PDB file of C-alpha atoms in Angstrom:
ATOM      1  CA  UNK A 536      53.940  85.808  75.705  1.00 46.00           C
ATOM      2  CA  UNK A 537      53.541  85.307  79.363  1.00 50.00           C
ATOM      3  CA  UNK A 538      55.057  87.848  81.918  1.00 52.00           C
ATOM      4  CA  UNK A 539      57.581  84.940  83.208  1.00 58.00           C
ATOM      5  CA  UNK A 540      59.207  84.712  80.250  1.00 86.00           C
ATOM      6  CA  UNK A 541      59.328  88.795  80.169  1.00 91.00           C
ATOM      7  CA  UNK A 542      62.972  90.924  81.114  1.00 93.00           C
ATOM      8  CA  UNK A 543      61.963  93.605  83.690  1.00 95.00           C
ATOM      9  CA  UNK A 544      63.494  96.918  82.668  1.00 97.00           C
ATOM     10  CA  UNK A 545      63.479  99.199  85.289  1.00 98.00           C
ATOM     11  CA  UNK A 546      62.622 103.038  84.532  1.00 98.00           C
ATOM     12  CA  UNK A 547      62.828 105.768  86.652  1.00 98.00           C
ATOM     13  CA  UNK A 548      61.206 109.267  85.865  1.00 97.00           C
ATOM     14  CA  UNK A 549      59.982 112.501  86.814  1.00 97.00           C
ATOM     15  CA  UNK A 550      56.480 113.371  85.963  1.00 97.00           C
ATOM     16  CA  UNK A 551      57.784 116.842  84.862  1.00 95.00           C
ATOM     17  CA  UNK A 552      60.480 115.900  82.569  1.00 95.00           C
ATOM     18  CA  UNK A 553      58.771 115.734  79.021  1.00 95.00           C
ATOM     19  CA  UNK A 554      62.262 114.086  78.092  1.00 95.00           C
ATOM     20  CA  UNK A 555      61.511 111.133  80.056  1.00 97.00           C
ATOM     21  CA  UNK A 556      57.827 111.141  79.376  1.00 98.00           C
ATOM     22  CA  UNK A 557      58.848 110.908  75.799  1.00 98.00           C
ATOM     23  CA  UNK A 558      60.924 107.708  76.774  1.00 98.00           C
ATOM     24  CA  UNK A 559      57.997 106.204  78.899  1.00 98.00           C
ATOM     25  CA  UNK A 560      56.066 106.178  75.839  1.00 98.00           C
ATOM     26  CA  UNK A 561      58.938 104.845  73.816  1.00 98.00           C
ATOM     27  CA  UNK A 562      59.364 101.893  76.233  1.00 98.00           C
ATOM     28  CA  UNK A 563      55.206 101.331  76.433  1.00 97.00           C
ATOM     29  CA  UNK A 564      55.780 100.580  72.693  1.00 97.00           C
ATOM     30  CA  UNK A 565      58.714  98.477  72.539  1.00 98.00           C
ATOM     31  CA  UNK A 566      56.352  96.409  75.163  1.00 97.00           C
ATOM     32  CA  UNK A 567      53.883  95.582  72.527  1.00 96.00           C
ATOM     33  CA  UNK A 568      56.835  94.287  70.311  1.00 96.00           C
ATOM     34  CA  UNK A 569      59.813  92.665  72.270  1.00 97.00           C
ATOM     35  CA  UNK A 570      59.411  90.539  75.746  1.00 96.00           C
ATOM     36  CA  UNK A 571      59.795  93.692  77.901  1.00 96.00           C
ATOM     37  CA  UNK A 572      58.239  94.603  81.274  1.00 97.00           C
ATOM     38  CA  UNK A 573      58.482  97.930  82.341  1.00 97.00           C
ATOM     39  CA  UNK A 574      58.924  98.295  86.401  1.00 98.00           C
ATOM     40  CA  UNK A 575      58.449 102.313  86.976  1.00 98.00           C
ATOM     41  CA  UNK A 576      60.410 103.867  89.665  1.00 98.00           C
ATOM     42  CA  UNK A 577      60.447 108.068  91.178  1.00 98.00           C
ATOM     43  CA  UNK A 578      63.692 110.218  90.781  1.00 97.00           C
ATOM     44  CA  UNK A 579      63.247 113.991  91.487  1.00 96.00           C
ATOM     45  CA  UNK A 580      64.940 116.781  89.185  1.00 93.00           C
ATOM     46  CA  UNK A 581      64.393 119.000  92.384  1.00 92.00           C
ATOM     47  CA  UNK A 582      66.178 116.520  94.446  1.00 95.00           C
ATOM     48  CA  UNK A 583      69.109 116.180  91.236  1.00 91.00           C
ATOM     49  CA  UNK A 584      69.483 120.207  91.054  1.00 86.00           C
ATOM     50  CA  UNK A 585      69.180 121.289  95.060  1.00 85.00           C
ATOM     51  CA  UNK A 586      72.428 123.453  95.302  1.00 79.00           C
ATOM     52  CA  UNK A 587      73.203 124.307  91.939  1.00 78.00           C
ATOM     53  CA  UNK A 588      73.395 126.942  89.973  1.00 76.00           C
ATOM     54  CA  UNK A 589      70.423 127.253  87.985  1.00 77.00           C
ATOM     55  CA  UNK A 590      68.496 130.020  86.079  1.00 79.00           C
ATOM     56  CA  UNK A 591      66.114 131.589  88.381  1.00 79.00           C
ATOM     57  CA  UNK A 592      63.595 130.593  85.767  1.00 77.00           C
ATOM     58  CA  UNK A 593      64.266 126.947  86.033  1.00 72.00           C
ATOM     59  CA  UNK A 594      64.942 127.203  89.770  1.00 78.00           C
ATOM     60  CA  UNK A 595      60.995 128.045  89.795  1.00 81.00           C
ATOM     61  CA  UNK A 596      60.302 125.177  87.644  1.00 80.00           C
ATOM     62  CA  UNK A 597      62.188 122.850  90.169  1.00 82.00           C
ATOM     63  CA  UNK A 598      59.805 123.767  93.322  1.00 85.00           C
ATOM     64  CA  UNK A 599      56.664 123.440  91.571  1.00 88.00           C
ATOM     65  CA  UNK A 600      58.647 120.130  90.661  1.00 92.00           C
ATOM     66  CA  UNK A 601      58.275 118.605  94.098  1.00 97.00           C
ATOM     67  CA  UNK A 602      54.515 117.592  94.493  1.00 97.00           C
ATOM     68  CA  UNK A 603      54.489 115.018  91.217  1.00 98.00           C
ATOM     69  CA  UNK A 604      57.236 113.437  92.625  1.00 98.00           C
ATOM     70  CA  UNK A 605      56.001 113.251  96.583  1.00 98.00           C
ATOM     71  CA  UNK A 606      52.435 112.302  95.480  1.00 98.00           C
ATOM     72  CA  UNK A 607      54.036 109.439  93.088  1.00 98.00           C
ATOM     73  CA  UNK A 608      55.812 108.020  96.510  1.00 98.00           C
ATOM     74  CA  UNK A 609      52.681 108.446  98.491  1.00 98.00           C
ATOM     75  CA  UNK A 610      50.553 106.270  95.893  1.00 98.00           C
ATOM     76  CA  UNK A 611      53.661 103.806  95.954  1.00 98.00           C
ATOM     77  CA  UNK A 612      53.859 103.523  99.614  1.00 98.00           C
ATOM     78  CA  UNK A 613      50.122 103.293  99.846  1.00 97.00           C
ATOM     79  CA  UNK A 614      49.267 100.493  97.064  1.00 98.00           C
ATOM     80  CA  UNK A 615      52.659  99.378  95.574  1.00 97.00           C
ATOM     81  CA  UNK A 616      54.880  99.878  92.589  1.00 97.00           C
ATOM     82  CA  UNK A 617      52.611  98.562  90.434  1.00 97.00           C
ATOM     83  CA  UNK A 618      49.862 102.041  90.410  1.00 98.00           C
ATOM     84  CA  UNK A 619      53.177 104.136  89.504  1.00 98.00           C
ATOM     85  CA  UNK A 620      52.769 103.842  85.712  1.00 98.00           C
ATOM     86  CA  UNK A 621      48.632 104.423  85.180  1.00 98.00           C
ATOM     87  CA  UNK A 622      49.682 107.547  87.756  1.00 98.00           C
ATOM     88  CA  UNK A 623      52.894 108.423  85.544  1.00 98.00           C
ATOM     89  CA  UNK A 624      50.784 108.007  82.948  1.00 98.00           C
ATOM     90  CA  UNK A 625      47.786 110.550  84.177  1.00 98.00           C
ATOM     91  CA  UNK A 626      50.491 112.875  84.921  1.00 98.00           C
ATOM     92  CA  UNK A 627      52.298 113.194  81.994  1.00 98.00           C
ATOM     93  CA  UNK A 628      49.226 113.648  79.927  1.00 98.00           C
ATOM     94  CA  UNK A 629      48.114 116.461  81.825  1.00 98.00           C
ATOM     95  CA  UNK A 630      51.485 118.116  82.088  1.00 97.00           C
ATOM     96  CA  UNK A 631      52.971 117.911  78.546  1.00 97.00           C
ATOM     97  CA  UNK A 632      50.219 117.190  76.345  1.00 97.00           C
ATOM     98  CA  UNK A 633      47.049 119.268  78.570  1.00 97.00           C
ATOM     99  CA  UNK A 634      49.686 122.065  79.388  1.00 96.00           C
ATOM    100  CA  UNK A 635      48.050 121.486  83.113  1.00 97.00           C
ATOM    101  CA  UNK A 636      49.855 123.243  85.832  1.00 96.00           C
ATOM    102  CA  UNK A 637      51.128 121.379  88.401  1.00 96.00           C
ATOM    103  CA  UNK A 638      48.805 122.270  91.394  1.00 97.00           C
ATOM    104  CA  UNK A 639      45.925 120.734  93.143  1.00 97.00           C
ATOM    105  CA  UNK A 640      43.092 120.365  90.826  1.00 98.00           C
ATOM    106  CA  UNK A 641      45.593 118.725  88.206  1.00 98.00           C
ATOM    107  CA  UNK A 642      46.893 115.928  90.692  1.00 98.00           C
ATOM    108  CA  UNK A 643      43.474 114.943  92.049  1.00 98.00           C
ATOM    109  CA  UNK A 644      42.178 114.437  88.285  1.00 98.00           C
ATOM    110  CA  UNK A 645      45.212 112.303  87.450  1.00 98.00           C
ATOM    111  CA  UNK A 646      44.969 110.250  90.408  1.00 98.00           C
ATOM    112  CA  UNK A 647      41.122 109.783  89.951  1.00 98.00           C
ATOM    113  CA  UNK A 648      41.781 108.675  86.553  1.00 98.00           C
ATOM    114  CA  UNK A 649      44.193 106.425  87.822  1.00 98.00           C
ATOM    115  CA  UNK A 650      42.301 104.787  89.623  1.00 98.00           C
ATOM    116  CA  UNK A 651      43.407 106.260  93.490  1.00 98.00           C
ATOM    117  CA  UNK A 652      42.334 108.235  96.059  1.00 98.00           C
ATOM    118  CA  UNK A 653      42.291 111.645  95.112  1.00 98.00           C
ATOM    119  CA  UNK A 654      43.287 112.594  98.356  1.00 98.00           C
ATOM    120  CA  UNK A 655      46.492 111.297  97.785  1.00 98.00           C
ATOM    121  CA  UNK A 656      47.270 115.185  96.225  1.00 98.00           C
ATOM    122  CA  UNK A 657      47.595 116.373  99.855  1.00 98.00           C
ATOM    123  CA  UNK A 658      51.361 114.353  99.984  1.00 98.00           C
ATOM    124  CA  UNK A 659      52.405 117.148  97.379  1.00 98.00           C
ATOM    125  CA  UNK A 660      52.693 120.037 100.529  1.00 97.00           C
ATOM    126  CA  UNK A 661      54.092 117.374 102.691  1.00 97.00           C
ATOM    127  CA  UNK A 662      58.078 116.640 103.801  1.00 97.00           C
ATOM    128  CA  UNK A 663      56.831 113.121 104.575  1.00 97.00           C
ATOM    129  CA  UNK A 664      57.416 111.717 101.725  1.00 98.00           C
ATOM    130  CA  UNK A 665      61.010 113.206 101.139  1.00 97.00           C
ATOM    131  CA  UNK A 666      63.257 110.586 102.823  1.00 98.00           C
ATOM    132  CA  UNK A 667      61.296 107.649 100.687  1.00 98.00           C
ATOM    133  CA  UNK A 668      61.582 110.016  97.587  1.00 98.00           C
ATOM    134  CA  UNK A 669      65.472 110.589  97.748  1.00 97.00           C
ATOM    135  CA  UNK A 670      66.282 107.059  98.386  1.00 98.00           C
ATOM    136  CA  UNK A 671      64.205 105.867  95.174  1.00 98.00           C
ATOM    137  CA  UNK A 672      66.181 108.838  93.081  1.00 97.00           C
ATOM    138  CA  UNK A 673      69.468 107.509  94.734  1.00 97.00           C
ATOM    139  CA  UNK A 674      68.716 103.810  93.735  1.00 97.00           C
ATOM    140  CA  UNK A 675      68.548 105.124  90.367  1.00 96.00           C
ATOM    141  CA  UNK A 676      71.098 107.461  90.350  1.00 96.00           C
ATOM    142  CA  UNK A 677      73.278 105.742  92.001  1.00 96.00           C
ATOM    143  CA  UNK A 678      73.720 103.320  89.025  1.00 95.00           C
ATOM    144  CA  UNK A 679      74.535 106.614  86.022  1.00 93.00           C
ATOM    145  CA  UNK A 680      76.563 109.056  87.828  1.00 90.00           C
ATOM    146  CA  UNK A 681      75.052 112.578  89.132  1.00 87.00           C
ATOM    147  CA  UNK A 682      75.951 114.282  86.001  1.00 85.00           C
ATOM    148  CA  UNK A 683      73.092 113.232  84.124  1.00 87.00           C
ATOM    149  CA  UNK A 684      69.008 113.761  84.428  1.00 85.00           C
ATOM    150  CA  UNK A 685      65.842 111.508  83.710  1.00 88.00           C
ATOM    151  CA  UNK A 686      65.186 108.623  82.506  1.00 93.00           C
ATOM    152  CA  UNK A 687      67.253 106.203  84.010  1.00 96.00           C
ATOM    153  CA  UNK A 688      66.980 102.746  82.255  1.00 96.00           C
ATOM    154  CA  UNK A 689      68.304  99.843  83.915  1.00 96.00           C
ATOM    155  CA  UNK A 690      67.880  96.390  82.562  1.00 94.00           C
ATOM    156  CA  UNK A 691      69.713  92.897  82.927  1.00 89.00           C
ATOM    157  CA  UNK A 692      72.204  94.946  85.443  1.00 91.00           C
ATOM    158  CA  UNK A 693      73.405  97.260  83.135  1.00 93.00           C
ATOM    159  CA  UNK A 694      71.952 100.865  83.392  1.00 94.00           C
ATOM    160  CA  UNK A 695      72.086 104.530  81.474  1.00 93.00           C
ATOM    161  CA  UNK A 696      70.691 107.446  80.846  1.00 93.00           C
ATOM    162  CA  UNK A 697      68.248 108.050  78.326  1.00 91.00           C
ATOM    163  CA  UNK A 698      67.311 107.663  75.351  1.00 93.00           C
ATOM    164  CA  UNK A 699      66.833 110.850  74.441  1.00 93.00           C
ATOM    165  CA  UNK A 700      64.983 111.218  71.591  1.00 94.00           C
ATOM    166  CA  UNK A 701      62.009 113.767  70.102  1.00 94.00           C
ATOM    167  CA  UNK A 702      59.117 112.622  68.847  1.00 94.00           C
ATOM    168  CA  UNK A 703      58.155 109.453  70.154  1.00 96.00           C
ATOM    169  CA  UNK A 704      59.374 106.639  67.892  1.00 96.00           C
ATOM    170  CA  UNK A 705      56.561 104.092  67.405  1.00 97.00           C
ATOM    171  CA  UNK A 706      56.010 100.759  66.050  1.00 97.00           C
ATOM    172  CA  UNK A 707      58.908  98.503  64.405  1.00 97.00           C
ATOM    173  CA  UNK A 708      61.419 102.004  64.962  1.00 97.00           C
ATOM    174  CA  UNK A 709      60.291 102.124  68.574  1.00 98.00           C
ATOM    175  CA  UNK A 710      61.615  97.908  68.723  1.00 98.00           C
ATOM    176  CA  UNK A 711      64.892  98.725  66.245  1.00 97.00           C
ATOM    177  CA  UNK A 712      65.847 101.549  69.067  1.00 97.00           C
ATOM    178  CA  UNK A 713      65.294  99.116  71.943  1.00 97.00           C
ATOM    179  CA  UNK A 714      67.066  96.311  69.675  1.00 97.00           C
ATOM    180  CA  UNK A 715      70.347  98.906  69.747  1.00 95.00           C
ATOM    181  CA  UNK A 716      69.973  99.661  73.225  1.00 93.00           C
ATOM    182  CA  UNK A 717      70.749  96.297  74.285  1.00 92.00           C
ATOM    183  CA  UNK A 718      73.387  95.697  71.897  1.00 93.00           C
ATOM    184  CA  UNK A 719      75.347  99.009  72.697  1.00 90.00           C
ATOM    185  CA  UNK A 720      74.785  98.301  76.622  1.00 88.00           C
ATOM    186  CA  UNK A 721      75.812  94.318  75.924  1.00 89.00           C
ATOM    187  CA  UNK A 722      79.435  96.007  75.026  1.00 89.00           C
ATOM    188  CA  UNK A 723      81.823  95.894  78.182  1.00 87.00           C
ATOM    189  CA  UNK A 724      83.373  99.450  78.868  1.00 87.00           C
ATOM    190  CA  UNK A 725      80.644 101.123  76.651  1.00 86.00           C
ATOM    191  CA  UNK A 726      79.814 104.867  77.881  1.00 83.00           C
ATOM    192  CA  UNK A 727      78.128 107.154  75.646  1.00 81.00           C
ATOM    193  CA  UNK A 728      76.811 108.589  72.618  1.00 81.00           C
ATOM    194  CA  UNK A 729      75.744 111.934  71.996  1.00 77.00           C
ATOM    195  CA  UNK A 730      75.388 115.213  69.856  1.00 78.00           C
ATOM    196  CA  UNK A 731      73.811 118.584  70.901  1.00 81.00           C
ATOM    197  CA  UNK A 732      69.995 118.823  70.653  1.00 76.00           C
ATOM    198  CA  UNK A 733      68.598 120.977  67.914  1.00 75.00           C
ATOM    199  CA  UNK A 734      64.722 120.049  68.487  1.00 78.00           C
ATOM    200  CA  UNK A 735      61.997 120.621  71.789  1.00 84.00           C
ATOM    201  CA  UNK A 736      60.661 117.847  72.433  1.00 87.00           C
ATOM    202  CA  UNK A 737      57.641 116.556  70.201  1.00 83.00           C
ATOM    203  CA  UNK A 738      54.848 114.326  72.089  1.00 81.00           C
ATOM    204  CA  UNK A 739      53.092 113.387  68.769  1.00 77.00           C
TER     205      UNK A 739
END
Protein backbone atom coordinates (compact mmCIF):
# COMPACT_ATOMS: atom_id res chain seq x y z
CA UNK A 1 0.00 0.00 0.00
CA UNK A 2 1.57 3.26 -0.82
CA UNK A 3 2.26 5.92 1.96
CA UNK A 4 -0.46 8.37 0.21
CA UNK A 5 -3.06 6.29 0.81
CA UNK A 6 -1.63 5.83 4.61
CA UNK A 7 -3.50 7.85 7.94
CA UNK A 8 -0.62 9.56 9.86
CA UNK A 9 -1.03 8.85 13.56
CA UNK A 10 0.88 11.01 15.50
CA UNK A 11 2.77 9.59 18.72
CA UNK A 12 4.47 11.32 21.19
CA UNK A 13 6.87 9.62 23.80
CA UNK A 14 9.51 9.69 26.24
CA UNK A 15 12.44 7.48 25.70
CA UNK A 16 12.25 6.60 29.46
CA UNK A 17 8.74 5.61 29.79
CA UNK A 18 8.73 1.72 29.17
CA UNK A 19 4.81 2.36 29.08
CA UNK A 20 5.07 4.19 25.97
CA UNK A 21 7.89 2.17 24.56
CA UNK A 22 5.56 -0.70 24.96
CA UNK A 23 2.97 1.32 22.78
CA UNK A 24 5.67 2.32 20.13
CA UNK A 25 6.09 -1.22 19.52
CA UNK A 26 2.38 -1.85 19.54
CA UNK A 27 1.84 0.84 16.86
CA UNK A 28 5.18 -0.49 14.70
CA UNK A 29 2.96 -3.63 14.45
CA UNK A 30 -0.37 -2.44 13.68
CA UNK A 31 1.84 -0.70 10.71
CA UNK A 32 2.56 -3.98 9.13
CA UNK A 33 -1.27 -4.76 9.23
CA UNK A 34 -3.62 -1.66 8.80
CA UNK A 35 -2.75 1.61 6.49
CA UNK A 36 -1.02 3.40 9.41
CA UNK A 37 1.94 5.82 9.44
CA UNK A 38 3.43 6.54 12.53
CA UNK A 39 4.78 10.40 12.81
CA UNK A 40 6.94 10.33 16.28
CA UNK A 41 6.94 13.38 18.32
CA UNK A 42 9.11 14.34 22.10
CA UNK A 43 7.07 14.98 25.38
CA UNK A 44 9.16 15.06 28.62
CA UNK A 45 7.92 13.29 31.98
CA UNK A 46 10.47 15.79 33.62
CA UNK A 47 8.83 18.63 31.93
CA UNK A 48 4.99 16.82 32.95
CA UNK A 49 6.15 16.37 36.81
CA UNK A 50 8.38 19.82 37.45
CA UNK A 51 6.59 21.05 40.70
CA UNK A 52 4.96 18.16 41.98
CA UNK A 53 5.04 16.15 44.59
CA UNK A 54 6.88 13.16 43.81
CA UNK A 55 8.81 10.39 45.70
CA UNK A 56 12.30 11.43 46.07
CA UNK A 57 13.01 8.18 44.32
CA UNK A 58 11.16 9.07 41.22
CA UNK A 59 12.14 12.73 41.51
CA UNK A 60 15.78 11.17 40.73
CA UNK A 61 14.42 9.23 37.94
CA UNK A 62 12.93 12.51 36.41
CA UNK A 63 16.51 14.41 36.13
CA UNK A 64 18.33 11.65 34.69
CA UNK A 65 15.05 11.91 32.49
CA UNK A 66 16.11 15.09 30.75
CA UNK A 67 19.02 14.14 28.32
CA UNK A 68 16.78 11.39 26.13
CA UNK A 69 14.42 13.89 25.68
CA UNK A 70 16.93 17.08 24.80
CA UNK A 71 19.12 14.82 22.59
CA UNK A 72 15.75 13.52 20.73
CA UNK A 73 15.05 17.49 19.93
CA UNK A 74 18.61 18.08 18.97
CA UNK A 75 18.54 15.12 16.29
CA UNK A 76 15.02 16.61 15.25
CA UNK A 77 16.17 20.08 14.86
CA UNK A 78 19.30 18.90 13.16
CA UNK A 79 17.86 16.32 10.42
CA UNK A 80 14.01 16.35 10.81
CA UNK A 81 11.18 14.39 12.32
CA UNK A 82 11.74 11.69 10.34
CA UNK A 83 15.37 10.26 12.45
CA UNK A 84 13.04 10.46 15.73
CA UNK A 85 11.79 6.85 15.51
CA UNK A 86 15.27 4.74 14.45
CA UNK A 87 16.60 7.17 17.58
CA UNK A 88 13.38 6.26 19.77
CA UNK A 89 13.98 3.12 18.71
CA UNK A 90 17.94 2.85 19.79
CA UNK A 91 16.86 4.31 22.95
CA UNK A 92 14.33 2.27 24.12
CA UNK A 93 16.27 -0.84 23.44
CA UNK A 94 19.02 0.18 25.48
CA UNK A 95 16.94 1.53 28.31
CA UNK A 96 14.24 -1.14 28.91
CA UNK A 97 15.41 -4.13 27.29
CA UNK A 98 19.73 -3.51 27.82
CA UNK A 99 18.91 -2.05 31.38
CA UNK A 100 21.51 0.81 29.99
CA UNK A 101 21.73 3.81 32.16
CA UNK A 102 20.94 6.85 30.80
CA UNK A 103 24.40 8.63 30.53
CA UNK A 104 26.90 9.31 27.89
CA UNK A 105 28.23 6.15 26.57
CA UNK A 106 24.49 4.86 26.20
CA UNK A 107 23.29 7.93 24.00
CA UNK A 108 26.30 7.99 21.68
CA UNK A 109 25.73 4.09 20.92
CA UNK A 110 22.05 4.70 20.20
CA UNK A 111 22.61 7.54 18.05
CA UNK A 112 25.48 5.71 16.13
CA UNK A 113 23.18 2.95 15.57
CA UNK A 114 20.79 5.27 14.39
CA UNK A 115 22.44 6.38 12.03
CA UNK A 116 23.59 10.20 13.60
CA UNK A 117 26.24 11.95 14.84
CA UNK A 118 27.22 10.70 18.01
CA UNK A 119 28.01 13.96 19.09
CA UNK A 120 24.61 14.79 19.19
CA UNK A 121 24.84 13.24 23.15
CA UNK A 122 26.44 16.58 24.17
CA UNK A 123 22.56 18.33 23.79
CA UNK A 124 21.74 16.04 26.91
CA UNK A 125 23.84 18.74 29.50
CA UNK A 126 22.48 21.54 27.48
CA UNK A 127 19.30 24.15 28.32
CA UNK A 128 19.29 24.76 24.55
CA UNK A 129 17.15 22.51 23.66
CA UNK A 130 14.49 23.17 26.47
CA UNK A 131 12.26 25.85 24.86
CA UNK A 132 11.94 23.45 21.51
CA UNK A 133 11.40 20.46 23.97
CA UNK A 134 8.43 22.02 26.02
CA UNK A 135 6.64 23.29 23.07
CA UNK A 136 6.68 19.67 21.34
CA UNK A 137 5.35 18.18 24.96
CA UNK A 138 2.73 21.09 24.94
CA UNK A 139 1.55 20.27 21.31
CA UNK A 140 0.88 16.98 22.64
CA UNK A 141 -0.36 17.68 25.79
CA UNK A 142 -2.21 20.20 24.98
CA UNK A 143 -4.66 17.89 23.10
CA UNK A 144 -5.25 15.09 26.61
CA UNK A 145 -5.31 17.26 29.55
CA UNK A 146 -2.19 17.52 32.11
CA UNK A 147 -3.50 14.80 34.21
CA UNK A 148 -2.24 12.10 32.22
CA UNK A 149 1.50 10.78 31.08
CA UNK A 150 3.01 9.16 27.81
CA UNK A 151 1.98 8.10 24.97
CA UNK A 152 -0.09 10.53 23.48
CA UNK A 153 -1.87 9.17 20.30
CA UNK A 154 -3.45 11.51 18.07
CA UNK A 155 -4.95 10.47 14.81
CA UNK A 156 -7.68 11.87 12.30
CA UNK A 157 -8.00 14.91 15.02
CA UNK A 158 -9.02 13.00 17.75
CA UNK A 159 -6.32 12.30 20.47
CA UNK A 160 -5.77 10.20 23.99
CA UNK A 161 -3.73 8.79 26.16
CA UNK A 162 -2.43 5.48 25.89
CA UNK A 163 -2.95 2.43 25.34
CA UNK A 164 -1.68 1.08 28.12
CA UNK A 165 -1.10 -2.28 27.90
CA UNK A 166 1.79 -5.05 29.15
CA UNK A 167 3.29 -7.17 27.03
CA UNK A 168 3.38 -6.00 23.67
CA UNK A 169 0.40 -7.32 21.70
CA UNK A 170 1.59 -8.57 18.28
CA UNK A 171 0.25 -9.67 15.08
CA UNK A 172 -3.69 -9.85 14.25
CA UNK A 173 -4.23 -8.75 18.42
CA UNK A 174 -1.83 -5.87 17.88
CA UNK A 175 -4.50 -4.79 14.52
CA UNK A 176 -7.90 -5.91 16.70
CA UNK A 177 -6.51 -3.26 19.51
CA UNK A 178 -5.87 -0.56 16.90
CA UNK A 179 -9.31 -1.68 15.15
CA UNK A 180 -11.03 -0.65 18.82
CA UNK A 181 -9.08 2.33 19.17
CA UNK A 182 -10.60 3.95 16.32
CA UNK A 183 -13.97 2.82 16.95
CA UNK A 184 -14.03 3.95 20.71
CA UNK A 185 -12.31 7.42 19.62
CA UNK A 186 -14.97 7.59 16.41
CA UNK A 187 -17.70 7.96 19.44
CA UNK A 188 -18.52 11.77 20.09
CA UNK A 189 -18.18 12.62 23.93
CA UNK A 190 -16.12 9.37 24.51
CA UNK A 191 -13.51 9.79 27.55
CA UNK A 192 -12.09 6.86 29.11
CA UNK A 193 -11.61 3.42 30.08
CA UNK A 194 -9.68 2.09 32.77
CA UNK A 195 -8.95 -0.36 35.76
CA UNK A 196 -5.93 -0.35 38.17
CA UNK A 197 -2.74 -2.05 36.90
CA UNK A 198 -1.81 -5.32 38.48
CA UNK A 199 1.30 -6.17 36.07
CA UNK A 200 5.09 -4.22 35.33
CA UNK A 201 5.39 -3.84 32.23
CA UNK A 202 6.56 -6.90 29.98
CA UNK A 203 8.78 -5.99 26.73
CA UNK A 204 8.59 -9.61 25.36
Amino acid sequence: MSQEARTPVDFWFDPACPWAWIASRWIHEVAELRPIEPRWHVMSLAVLNEGQDIPEQYREFMKRAWGAVRICIAAEQKHGPEVLGALYTELGTRFHHEKAPAERATFEAALRAAGLDPELAAAAESEDYDAALRASHADGMDRVGYDVGTPVISVEGVSFFGPVVTPIPRGEAAARLWDGVLLVAGVDGFYELKRSRDRDPSFD
